[in-house]
């Protein structure tokens, strides 16, 4: 279902539709919907709906094994998942009644499993990408990711229950793609947070007006490694209005990029002349956004 948390028109979805044993149709807002027939009744589910069902089942399995209620979870996702896909995964967990403690990259989870079991001394871990699916050399792919997620959950719970190597365990996760803003009419990508930056992280960058007597500043946010935004992934856009008129470059804006421990991005821009602030939060399961609000 991970590959279904995309747009219906996405090339990877169209390619995988030829291989999937179920029918997929285009839903509202370019959302892929899985079509299921149950007792002659046709039903449609989004990838997030299916993910929630899987989490409900896994929660039942865990509770049966442990003999106690499960309230918290660490959920793993592919390293290439963008901000909207991570948010959709987190929403799926919350919809099942779970507290999502962390969204963890799958290769990171596998590396945790290796790091906990390896003998003392230094070692290098090789991670490969092939055919669109990550795998780790020398690691059982059927167990390593779940093992690593369980270790991360134990560490996040903390307290006196940590034993052995877990007492010294520290996880340093990174952002998979560079994040930045589009600047100038040539669609240049101004990177604020480079790829492979440790998270959580918060960074600030100063931007200025580009024309005389400009009254509106538009902030277009992208992720990707191309120098131009035309080849990167558009995330969202918001504006600050009622800028004080003046020559180009006079009005300055402080733009903050804040990535939490789940890899989810929060943005805020402030007009330093007036103190006006605008922020944005991504809520949707796809590459859209809502909830632009005046912070102050």
Coordinates of C-alpha atoms in Angstrom, one line a residue:
X1 CA 0.0 0.0 0.0
X2 CA 3.0 2.3 0.3
X3 CA 3.1 2.8 -3.4
X4 CA -0.6 3.8 -3.4
X5 CA 0.0 6.8 -1.2
X6 CA 0.6 8.9 -4.3
X7 CA -1.4 10.6 -7.0
X8 CA -3.3 8.4 -9.4
X9 CA -1.5 10.1 -12.3
X10 CA 1.9 9.4 -10.8
X11 CA 4.0 7.3 -13.2
X12 CA 4.9 4.7 -10.5
X13 CA 1.2 4.2 -9.7
X14 CA 0.3 3.7 -13.4
X15 CA 3.2 1.2 -13.8
X16 CA 2.2 -0.8 -10.6
X17 CA -1.4 -0.9 -11.6
X18 CA -0.4 -3.4 -14.4
X19 CA 1.0 -5.7 -11.7
X20 CA -1.4 -5.4 -8.9
X21 CA -4.0 -8.2 -8.5
X22 CA -6.8 -5.7 -7.7
X23 CA -8.4 -2.8 -9.6
X24 CA -7.5 0.8 -9.0
X25 CA -9.5 3.8 -10.2
X26 CA -9.1 7.5 -10.1
X27 CA -10.8 9.2 -7.2
X28 CA -11.5 12.8 -6.2
X29 CA -8.4 15.0 -6.3
X30 CA -6.3 12.5 -8.3
X31 CA -6.4 10.1 -5.4
X32 CA -6.0 6.3 -6.3
X33 CA -8.9 4.2 -5.0
X34 CA -8.7 0.4 -4.6
X35 CA -11.9 -1.3 -5.7
X36 CA -13.0 -4.4 -3.7
X37 CA -16.1 -6.5 -4.1
X38 CA -17.5 -8.0 -0.9
X39 CA -20.7 -10.1 -1.0
X40 CA -21.6 -8.6 -4.4
X41 CA -21.2 -5.1 -3.0
X42 CA -18.4 -2.9 -4.6
X43 CA -16.5 -0.8 -2.2
X44 CA -13.7 1.7 -2.7
X45 CA -10.8 2.4 -0.3
X46 CA -7.9 4.8 -0.4
X47 CA -4.3 3.5 0.3
X48 CA -4.6 5.3 3.7
X49 CA -7.8 3.3 4.4
X50 CA -6.1 0.0 3.7
X51 CA -3.0 1.0 5.7
X52 CA -5.4 1.7 8.7
X53 CA -6.9 -1.7 8.3
X54 CA -3.5 -3.3 8.3
X55 CA -2.5 -1.4 11.4
X56 CA -5.7 -2.5 13.2
X57 CA -4.9 -6.1 12.4
X58 CA -1.3 -5.8 13.5
X59 CA -2.5 -4.2 16.7
X60 CA -4.8 -7.1 17.4
X61 CA -1.9 -9.6 16.7
X62 CA 0.4 -7.7 19.1
X63 CA -2.2 -7.5 21.9
X64 CA -3.0 -11.2 21.6
X65 CA 0.7 -12.0 21.9
X66 CA 1.5 -9.6 24.7
X67 CA -1.7 -10.1 26.6
X68 CA -2.1 -6.3 27.1
X69 CA -3.4 -3.2 25.3
X70 CA -1.2 -1.6 22.7
X71 CA -1.5 2.2 22.6
X72 CA 1.7 3.4 21.0
X73 CA 3.5 2.6 17.7
X74 CA 6.6 3.3 15.6
X75 CA 5.7 3.0 11.9
X76 CA 8.3 2.5 9.2
X77 CA 8.1 4.0 5.7
X78 CA 10.4 3.9 2.6
X79 CA 13.2 6.4 2.7
X80 CA 12.0 8.1 -0.4
X81 CA 8.6 9.1 1.1
X82 CA 8.0 12.8 0.9
X83 CA 6.5 15.0 3.6
X84 CA 2.9 14.4 2.5
X85 CA 3.3 10.6 2.3
X86 CA 4.7 10.6 5.9
X87 CA 1.9 12.7 7.1
X88 CA -0.6 10.3 5.5
X89 CA 1.0 7.4 7.2
X90 CA 0.9 9.1 10.5
X91 CA -2.8 9.9 10.0
X92 CA -3.5 6.2 9.2
X93 CA -2.0 5.3 12.6
X94 CA -3.9 8.0 14.5
X95 CA -7.2 6.9 12.8
X96 CA -6.7 3.5 14.4
X97 CA -6.4 5.0 17.9
X98 CA -2.7 4.6 18.1
X99 CA -0.3 7.3 19.3
X100 CA 2.4 7.4 16.6
X101 CA 5.6 7.9 18.5
X102 CA 7.8 8.1 15.4
X103 CA 7.8 7.7 11.6
X104 CA 11.0 5.8 10.9
X105 CA 12.8 5.2 7.6
X106 CA 12.9 1.5 6.7
X107 CA 16.7 1.4 6.0
X108 CA 17.2 3.2 9.3
X109 CA 15.2 0.5 11.1
X110 CA 17.2 -2.2 9.4
X111 CA 20.4 -0.5 10.4
X112 CA 19.2 -0.3 14.0
X113 CA 18.7 -4.0 14.0
X114 CA 22.2 -4.6 12.7
X115 CA 23.7 -2.1 15.2
X116 CA 22.1 -3.7 18.2
X117 CA 23.2 -7.2 17.3
X118 CA 26.8 -6.5 16.0
X119 CA 29.8 -7.1 18.2
X120 CA 31.8 -4.3 19.7
X121 CA 33.9 -2.3 17.3
X122 CA 33.2 -0.1 14.3
X123 CA 31.5 -1.3 11.1
X124 CA 30.1 0.1 7.9
X125 CA 26.5 -0.6 6.8
X126 CA 25.7 -0.7 3.1
X127 CA 22.2 0.3 1.9
X128 CA 21.2 -0.2 -1.7
X129 CA 18.3 1.0 -3.9
X130 CA 17.3 -1.4 -6.6
X131 CA 14.0 -1.7 -8.5
X132 CA 12.4 0.9 -6.3
X133 CA 12.8 -1.1 -3.2
X134 CA 15.5 -0.7 -0.5
X135 CA 17.3 -3.7 0.9
X136 CA 20.2 -4.0 3.2
X137 CA 23.2 -6.4 2.5
X138 CA 23.6 -9.1 5.2
X139 CA 20.3 -8.3 6.9
X140 CA 17.1 -10.5 6.9
X141 CA 14.6 -8.2 5.2
X142 CA 11.6 -10.0 6.7
X143 CA 12.7 -9.3 10.3
X144 CA 15.1 -6.4 10.4
X145 CA 12.7 -3.6 9.8
X146 CA 10.2 -4.8 12.5
X147 CA 13.1 -5.5 14.8
X148 CA 14.5 -2.0 14.4
X149 CA 11.1 -0.4 14.9
X150 CA 10.6 -2.3 18.1
X151 CA 14.0 -1.2 19.4
X152 CA 13.2 2.4 18.5
X153 CA 9.9 2.1 20.4
X154 CA 11.7 0.8 23.4
X155 CA 14.1 3.7 23.4
X156 CA 11.4 6.2 23.0
X157 CA 9.5 4.7 25.9
X158 CA 12.7 5.1 27.9
X159 CA 12.8 4.9 31.7
X160 CA 14.2 2.2 33.9
X161 CA 13.0 -0.6 31.5
X162 CA 16.0 0.0 29.2
X163 CA 18.6 -2.8 29.5
X164 CA 22.0 -3.7 28.0
X165 CA 22.9 -1.9 24.7
X166 CA 19.6 0.0 24.7
X167 CA 20.9 2.2 27.5
X168 CA 23.6 3.6 25.2
X169 CA 21.5 3.6 22.0
X170 CA 21.1 6.9 20.0
X171 CA 19.4 7.3 16.7
X172 CA 20.4 10.0 14.3
X173 CA 17.9 10.2 11.4
X174 CA 18.2 12.5 8.3
X175 CA 16.0 14.2 5.8
X176 CA 15.9 12.3 2.5
X177 CA 15.6 15.3 0.2
X178 CA 16.7 18.9 0.1
X179 CA 14.1 21.4 1.0
X180 CA 13.9 25.0 -0.2
X181 CA 12.1 27.9 -1.9
X182 CA 11.8 29.0 -5.5
X183 CA 13.5 32.3 -6.1
X184 CA 13.7 34.6 -9.2
X185 CA 11.7 34.2 -12.4
X186 CA 14.2 31.5 -13.6
X187 CA 12.8 28.9 -11.1
X188 CA 16.0 28.7 -9.1
X189 CA 15.8 26.4 -6.0
X190 CA 17.3 28.1 -2.9
X191 CA 18.0 25.3 -0.5
X192 CA 17.3 25.9 3.2
X193 CA 17.8 22.3 4.5
X194 CA 20.1 20.1 2.5
X195 CA 19.5 16.4 2.1
X196 CA 20.9 14.1 4.7
X197 CA 20.6 16.8 7.4
X198 CA 20.0 15.3 10.9
X199 CA 16.5 15.6 12.2
X200 CA 14.8 17.1 14.1
X201 CA 16.1 20.4 12.7
X202 CA 15.0 24.0 12.5
X203 CA 16.7 26.4 10.1
X204 CA 16.2 30.1 9.1
X205 CA 17.0 31.9 5.8
X206 CA 16.5 35.6 4.9
X207 CA 14.7 36.5 1.7
X208 CA 14.0 40.0 0.3
X209 CA 11.5 41.6 -2.1
X210 CA 12.4 41.2 -5.8
X211 CA 10.7 44.3 -7.3
X212 CA 9.9 47.9 -6.4
X213 CA 6.7 48.6 -4.4
X214 CA 6.0 44.9 -4.0
X215 CA 2.9 44.3 -1.9
X216 CA 2.7 40.5 -1.9
X217 CA 5.4 38.0 -1.2
X218 CA 4.8 34.4 -2.4
X219 CA 6.7 31.5 -0.9
X220 CA 6.7 28.3 -3.0
X221 CA 8.2 25.3 -1.2
X222 CA 9.9 22.4 -3.1
X223 CA 11.9 19.3 -2.3
X224 CA 14.5 17.7 -4.5
X225 CA 18.1 17.9 -5.7
X226 CA 17.8 19.8 -9.0
X227 CA 19.0 23.4 -9.1
X228 CA 15.7 24.4 -10.7
X229 CA 12.3 23.8 -9.2
X230 CA 10.9 22.6 -12.6
X231 CA 12.6 19.2 -11.8
X232 CA 11.7 19.1 -8.1
X233 CA 8.6 18.2 -6.2
X234 CA 6.2 21.0 -5.4
X235 CA 5.1 20.9 -1.7
X236 CA 3.0 24.0 -1.0
X237 CA 2.7 27.7 -1.4
X238 CA 1.6 30.6 0.8
X239 CA 1.7 34.4 0.8
X240 CA 2.3 37.4 3.0
X241 CA 0.2 40.4 1.9
X242 CA 0.1 44.1 2.7
X243 CA 3.9 44.6 2.5
X244 CA 5.0 48.2 3.0
X245 CA 5.9 49.7 -0.4
X246 CA 9.5 50.3 -1.0
X247 CA 12.5 49.6 -3.4
X248 CA 13.4 46.0 -4.3
X249 CA 15.5 44.3 -1.6
X250 CA 14.4 46.7 1.2
X251 CA 11.8 44.4 2.9
X252 CA 13.2 41.3 4.4
X253 CA 11.5 38.1 5.4
X254 CA 12.7 35.4 7.8
X255 CA 11.6 32.0 6.6
X256 CA 11.8 29.1 9.1
X257 CA 11.8 25.4 8.1
X258 CA 11.1 23.1 11.0
X259 CA 11.3 19.3 10.6
X260 CA 10.2 17.2 13.6
X261 CA 11.4 13.8 14.6
X262 CA 8.9 12.2 12.2
X263 CA 10.3 14.1 9.2
X264 CA 7.2 16.3 9.0
X265 CA 7.7 19.9 7.9
X266 CA 6.3 23.0 9.4
X267 CA 6.9 26.4 7.7
X268 CA 6.7 30.0 9.0
X269 CA 7.6 33.3 7.3
X270 CA 7.9 36.7 9.0
X271 CA 7.9 40.2 7.5
X272 CA 10.7 41.8 9.6
X273 CA 9.3 45.3 8.9
X274 CA 5.8 44.7 10.2
X275 CA 6.1 41.6 12.3
X276 CA 3.4 39.9 10.2
X277 CA 3.8 36.1 10.2
X278 CA 2.2 33.3 8.1
X279 CA 2.5 29.6 8.7
X280 CA 1.4 26.5 6.9
X281 CA 0.8 22.9 7.9
X282 CA 0.4 20.0 5.4
X283 CA -2.7 17.9 6.3
X284 CA -3.6 16.1 3.1
X285 CA -2.8 12.5 2.1
X286 CA -1.5 13.7 -1.2
X287 CA 0.6 16.6 -2.5
X288 CA -1.9 19.3 -1.5
X289 CA -2.2 21.5 1.5
X290 CA -4.6 23.4 3.6
X291 CA -4.6 25.4 6.8
X292 CA -2.8 28.6 5.9
X293 CA -3.2 30.7 9.0
X294 CA -2.0 33.9 10.4
X295 CA 0.3 33.1 13.3
X296 CA 0.3 36.7 14.6

